[in-house]
């Protein structure tokens, strides 16, 4: 593994280049024949770092107030929709997540604001994760997630975060999510849609293979009979 690079504050004159890279990625995805793109604004990656008060200590037009911290997110979202059209662009947010040492002094305010602003772009959806038991074990607070932020986004809201079938059905029935995204269960169950539809037992995932190469844990899980 290569040595890590010490993070540095991004000079303001480099920010347009960052937006341009998102545009380039969106354009390449379109040329490759994809149906749309999801902007990754979660889990401690660059856009999330700008959005959260725990990591964004800037004093220019991209730091300080919620509006300034959300500026890069909104610029990227607007730029990507110029390539695809808003109905082919989604965005992923993790308001309660602490992965990569993320923190925010007021996630309800921060993510409520950005979701209201994103609503104006009429995106295909917002993918807002809920706090998981793993997040709580790493210091997250269970209280700010898609259920609390549902009213702030005027569009399709997808959520994810350790849902089983019953929990997913409950979220849909209660109306604070329009769809449930499954990650880990899909790794272990190549026929997950059928298993959920027919309420079949799921294969347990082998976590030791999650970040490994080779076919084990990738192509060897059996389908339901």
Short mmCIF file of C-alpha atoms in Angstrom, two decimals:
data_model
loop_
_atom_site.label_atom_id
_atom_site.label_comp_id
_atom_site.label_asym_id
_atom_site.label_seq_id
_atom_site.Cartn_x
_atom_site.Cartn_y
_atom_site.Cartn_z
CA UNK A 1 0.00 0.00 0.00
CA UNK A 2 1.30 3.46 -0.89
CA UNK A 3 2.14 5.93 1.84
CA UNK A 4 -0.65 8.30 2.80
CA UNK A 5 -0.40 11.95 1.82
CA UNK A 6 -0.86 14.53 4.57
CA UNK A 7 -4.09 16.43 3.84
CA UNK A 8 -3.83 20.10 2.97
CA UNK A 9 -6.33 22.90 2.72
CA UNK A 10 -7.52 23.27 -0.85
CA UNK A 11 -6.61 26.72 -2.25
CA UNK A 12 -9.72 28.49 -3.46
CA UNK A 13 -8.27 28.83 -6.96
CA UNK A 14 -8.18 25.01 -7.24
CA UNK A 15 -11.87 24.53 -6.46
CA UNK A 16 -13.13 25.14 -10.03
CA UNK A 17 -10.83 22.32 -11.09
CA UNK A 18 -12.48 20.00 -8.57
CA UNK A 19 -15.91 20.83 -9.99
CA UNK A 20 -14.54 20.23 -13.48
CA UNK A 21 -13.37 16.74 -12.45
CA UNK A 22 -16.90 15.85 -11.35
CA UNK A 23 -18.19 17.12 -14.69
CA UNK A 24 -15.58 15.04 -16.51
CA UNK A 25 -16.59 11.94 -14.54
CA UNK A 26 -20.26 12.56 -15.30
CA UNK A 27 -19.53 13.00 -18.99
CA UNK A 28 -17.44 9.83 -19.17
CA UNK A 29 -20.20 7.84 -17.41
CA UNK A 30 -22.69 9.10 -19.96
CA UNK A 31 -20.40 8.22 -22.88
CA UNK A 32 -19.95 4.74 -21.39
CA UNK A 33 -23.70 4.12 -21.54
CA UNK A 34 -24.72 4.40 -17.89
CA UNK A 35 -28.30 5.42 -17.07
CA UNK A 36 -27.33 8.10 -14.54
CA UNK A 37 -24.90 9.02 -11.79
CA UNK A 38 -24.95 9.33 -8.01
CA UNK A 39 -22.79 12.08 -6.50
CA UNK A 40 -20.89 10.69 -3.53
CA UNK A 41 -21.33 13.36 -0.84
CA UNK A 42 -21.02 10.96 2.10
CA UNK A 43 -18.71 8.88 4.28
CA UNK A 44 -15.98 11.44 4.82
CA UNK A 45 -14.93 11.96 1.22
CA UNK A 46 -14.15 15.39 -0.21
CA UNK A 47 -17.62 16.89 -0.54
CA UNK A 48 -18.56 15.58 2.90
CA UNK A 49 -15.40 17.14 4.34
CA UNK A 50 -16.43 20.54 2.98
CA UNK A 51 -19.99 20.15 4.29
CA UNK A 52 -19.21 19.17 7.89
CA UNK A 53 -18.17 21.72 10.51
CA UNK A 54 -15.88 19.18 12.15
CA UNK A 55 -13.57 19.12 9.13
CA UNK A 56 -14.25 22.39 7.34
CA UNK A 57 -12.33 25.11 9.18
CA UNK A 58 -12.10 27.45 6.21
CA UNK A 59 -12.66 31.18 6.60
CA UNK A 60 -13.38 32.00 2.95
CA UNK A 61 -16.53 31.60 0.87
CA UNK A 62 -16.44 27.82 1.26
CA UNK A 63 -16.32 27.69 5.06
CA UNK A 64 -17.97 29.03 8.19
CA UNK A 65 -21.72 29.25 7.71
CA UNK A 66 -23.85 26.32 6.60
CA UNK A 67 -24.48 28.04 3.27
CA UNK A 68 -20.76 28.44 2.65
CA UNK A 69 -19.93 24.87 3.67
CA UNK A 70 -22.66 23.55 1.38
CA UNK A 71 -21.46 25.66 -1.54
CA UNK A 72 -19.19 23.05 -3.13
CA UNK A 73 -21.86 20.35 -2.86
CA UNK A 74 -24.38 22.57 -4.63
CA UNK A 75 -21.90 23.70 -7.29
CA UNK A 76 -21.01 20.09 -8.09
CA UNK A 77 -24.66 19.00 -8.15
CA UNK A 78 -25.59 21.85 -10.48
CA UNK A 79 -22.64 21.14 -12.76
CA UNK A 80 -23.36 17.42 -13.00
CA UNK A 81 -27.02 18.04 -13.84
CA UNK A 82 -25.83 20.21 -16.74
CA UNK A 83 -24.39 17.02 -18.28
CA UNK A 84 -27.14 14.55 -17.45
CA UNK A 85 -30.27 16.50 -16.71
CA UNK A 86 -31.57 16.56 -13.15
CA UNK A 87 -33.73 13.45 -13.54
CA UNK A 88 -30.61 11.29 -14.06
CA UNK A 89 -28.63 12.54 -11.06
CA UNK A 90 -28.86 11.42 -7.44
CA UNK A 91 -26.77 12.31 -4.42
CA UNK A 92 -25.72 10.33 -1.35
CA UNK A 93 -25.47 11.92 2.10
CA UNK A 94 -24.56 10.45 5.49
CA UNK A 95 -25.78 12.98 8.10
CA UNK A 96 -25.12 10.82 11.14
CA UNK A 97 -22.08 8.94 9.90
CA UNK A 98 -18.68 9.21 11.57
CA UNK A 99 -16.64 7.20 9.06
CA UNK A 100 -13.28 8.86 8.29
CA UNK A 101 -13.57 10.89 11.52
CA UNK A 102 -16.52 12.96 10.35
CA UNK A 103 -18.40 15.20 12.77
CA UNK A 104 -20.74 18.17 12.63
CA UNK A 105 -21.83 20.53 15.39
CA UNK A 106 -25.44 20.62 14.15
CA UNK A 107 -26.20 17.92 11.57
CA UNK A 108 -29.91 18.70 11.66
CA UNK A 109 -29.22 22.25 10.52
CA UNK A 110 -26.45 21.34 8.07
CA UNK A 111 -28.21 18.53 6.26
CA UNK A 112 -31.64 20.12 6.45
CA UNK A 113 -30.23 23.15 4.64
CA UNK A 114 -28.42 21.20 1.94
CA UNK A 115 -31.44 18.97 1.27
CA UNK A 116 -33.72 21.99 0.91
CA UNK A 117 -31.29 23.54 -1.55
CA UNK A 118 -30.90 20.28 -3.46
CA UNK A 119 -34.69 20.08 -3.74
CA UNK A 120 -34.54 23.14 -5.99
CA UNK A 121 -32.46 21.18 -8.50
CA UNK A 122 -35.20 18.51 -8.81
CA UNK A 123 -32.73 15.64 -8.65
CA UNK A 124 -33.81 12.08 -9.35
CA UNK A 125 -33.37 11.26 -5.67
CA UNK A 126 -31.46 11.88 -2.46
CA UNK A 127 -29.85 8.80 -0.91
CA UNK A 128 -29.66 9.53 2.82
CA UNK A 129 -28.13 6.89 5.08
CA UNK A 130 -29.32 6.19 8.59
CA UNK A 131 -27.06 5.70 11.60
CA UNK A 132 -26.12 2.05 12.06
CA UNK A 133 -25.06 0.12 15.15
CA UNK A 134 -21.52 0.21 13.78
CA UNK A 135 -21.69 4.01 13.55
CA UNK A 136 -22.90 4.25 17.15
CA UNK A 137 -20.04 2.01 18.28
CA UNK A 138 -17.68 4.57 16.74
CA UNK A 139 -19.30 7.54 18.47
CA UNK A 140 -22.22 8.47 16.23
CA UNK A 141 -25.43 9.76 17.78
CA UNK A 142 -28.66 8.05 16.84
CA UNK A 143 -30.98 10.93 16.05
CA UNK A 144 -30.30 12.62 12.70
CA UNK A 145 -31.10 10.61 9.63
CA UNK A 146 -33.59 10.21 6.81
CA UNK A 147 -36.59 10.02 9.13
CA UNK A 148 -35.76 13.37 10.74
CA UNK A 149 -34.82 14.98 7.41
CA UNK A 150 -37.64 13.63 5.23
CA UNK A 151 -39.55 16.91 5.23
CA UNK A 152 -36.52 18.85 4.00
CA UNK A 153 -36.27 17.06 0.67
CA UNK A 154 -39.07 17.50 -1.84
CA UNK A 155 -38.35 14.49 -4.00
CA UNK A 156 -37.64 10.77 -3.95
CA UNK A 157 -35.72 9.77 -0.83
CA UNK A 158 -33.78 6.51 -0.70
CA UNK A 159 -32.23 5.29 2.52
CA UNK A 160 -29.77 2.59 3.53
CA UNK A 161 -27.99 1.38 6.64
CA UNK A 162 -28.36 -2.14 7.95
CA UNK A 163 -32.00 -2.66 7.01
CA UNK A 164 -33.51 -6.11 7.03
CA UNK A 165 -36.71 -6.88 5.14
CA UNK A 166 -39.06 -6.00 8.01
CA UNK A 167 -37.31 -2.72 8.79
CA UNK A 168 -37.37 -1.75 5.14
CA UNK A 169 -41.08 -2.47 4.87
CA UNK A 170 -41.71 -0.44 8.02
CA UNK A 171 -39.80 2.59 6.70
CA UNK A 172 -41.82 2.50 3.49
CA UNK A 173 -45.10 2.10 5.37
CA UNK A 174 -44.30 5.04 7.66
CA UNK A 175 -43.58 7.22 4.64
CA UNK A 176 -40.15 8.56 5.51
CA UNK A 177 -38.47 6.66 2.68
CA UNK A 178 -39.52 5.92 -0.88
CA UNK A 179 -37.03 3.09 -1.43
CA UNK A 180 -34.51 1.06 0.57
CA UNK A 181 -30.99 0.39 -0.71
CA UNK A 182 -29.28 -2.83 0.34
CA UNK A 183 -25.51 -3.22 0.21
CA UNK A 184 -24.09 -5.98 2.42
CA UNK A 185 -27.08 -8.34 1.89
CA UNK A 186 -26.57 -8.04 -1.87
CA UNK A 187 -22.93 -9.10 -1.54
CA UNK A 188 -23.99 -12.40 0.01
CA UNK A 189 -27.20 -12.91 -1.94
CA UNK A 190 -26.98 -12.62 -5.73
CA UNK A 191 -30.74 -13.17 -5.90
CA UNK A 192 -31.63 -10.69 -3.15
CA UNK A 193 -34.73 -9.24 -4.90
CA UNK A 194 -36.29 -12.70 -5.08
CA UNK A 195 -35.37 -13.50 -1.48
CA UNK A 196 -36.95 -10.29 -0.23
CA UNK A 197 -40.03 -10.71 -2.40
CA UNK A 198 -40.60 -14.29 -1.22
CA UNK A 199 -39.31 -13.67 2.33
CA UNK A 200 -36.62 -16.35 1.99
CA UNK A 201 -33.70 -16.77 4.38
CA UNK A 202 -30.54 -14.84 3.49
CA UNK A 203 -26.99 -16.11 3.19
CA UNK A 204 -24.85 -14.63 5.98
CA UNK A 205 -22.04 -12.43 4.62
CA UNK A 206 -18.40 -13.36 5.12
CA UNK A 207 -16.90 -10.05 6.28
CA UNK A 208 -13.36 -11.40 5.94
CA UNK A 209 -13.79 -11.26 2.16
CA UNK A 210 -15.24 -7.74 1.91
CA UNK A 211 -11.97 -6.02 0.97
CA UNK A 212 -10.10 -8.93 -0.61
CA UNK A 213 -9.36 -9.81 -4.20
CA UNK A 214 -10.28 -13.02 -6.00
CA UNK A 215 -13.58 -14.87 -6.39
CA UNK A 216 -14.12 -15.87 -2.74
CA UNK A 217 -16.97 -13.83 -1.33
CA UNK A 218 -17.66 -12.44 -4.78
CA UNK A 219 -18.92 -15.21 -7.04
CA UNK A 220 -19.34 -18.16 -4.68
CA UNK A 221 -22.52 -17.31 -2.73
CA UNK A 222 -25.33 -19.70 -3.69
CA UNK A 223 -28.71 -18.62 -4.98
CA UNK A 224 -31.85 -19.79 -3.20
CA UNK A 225 -33.35 -23.07 -4.37
#
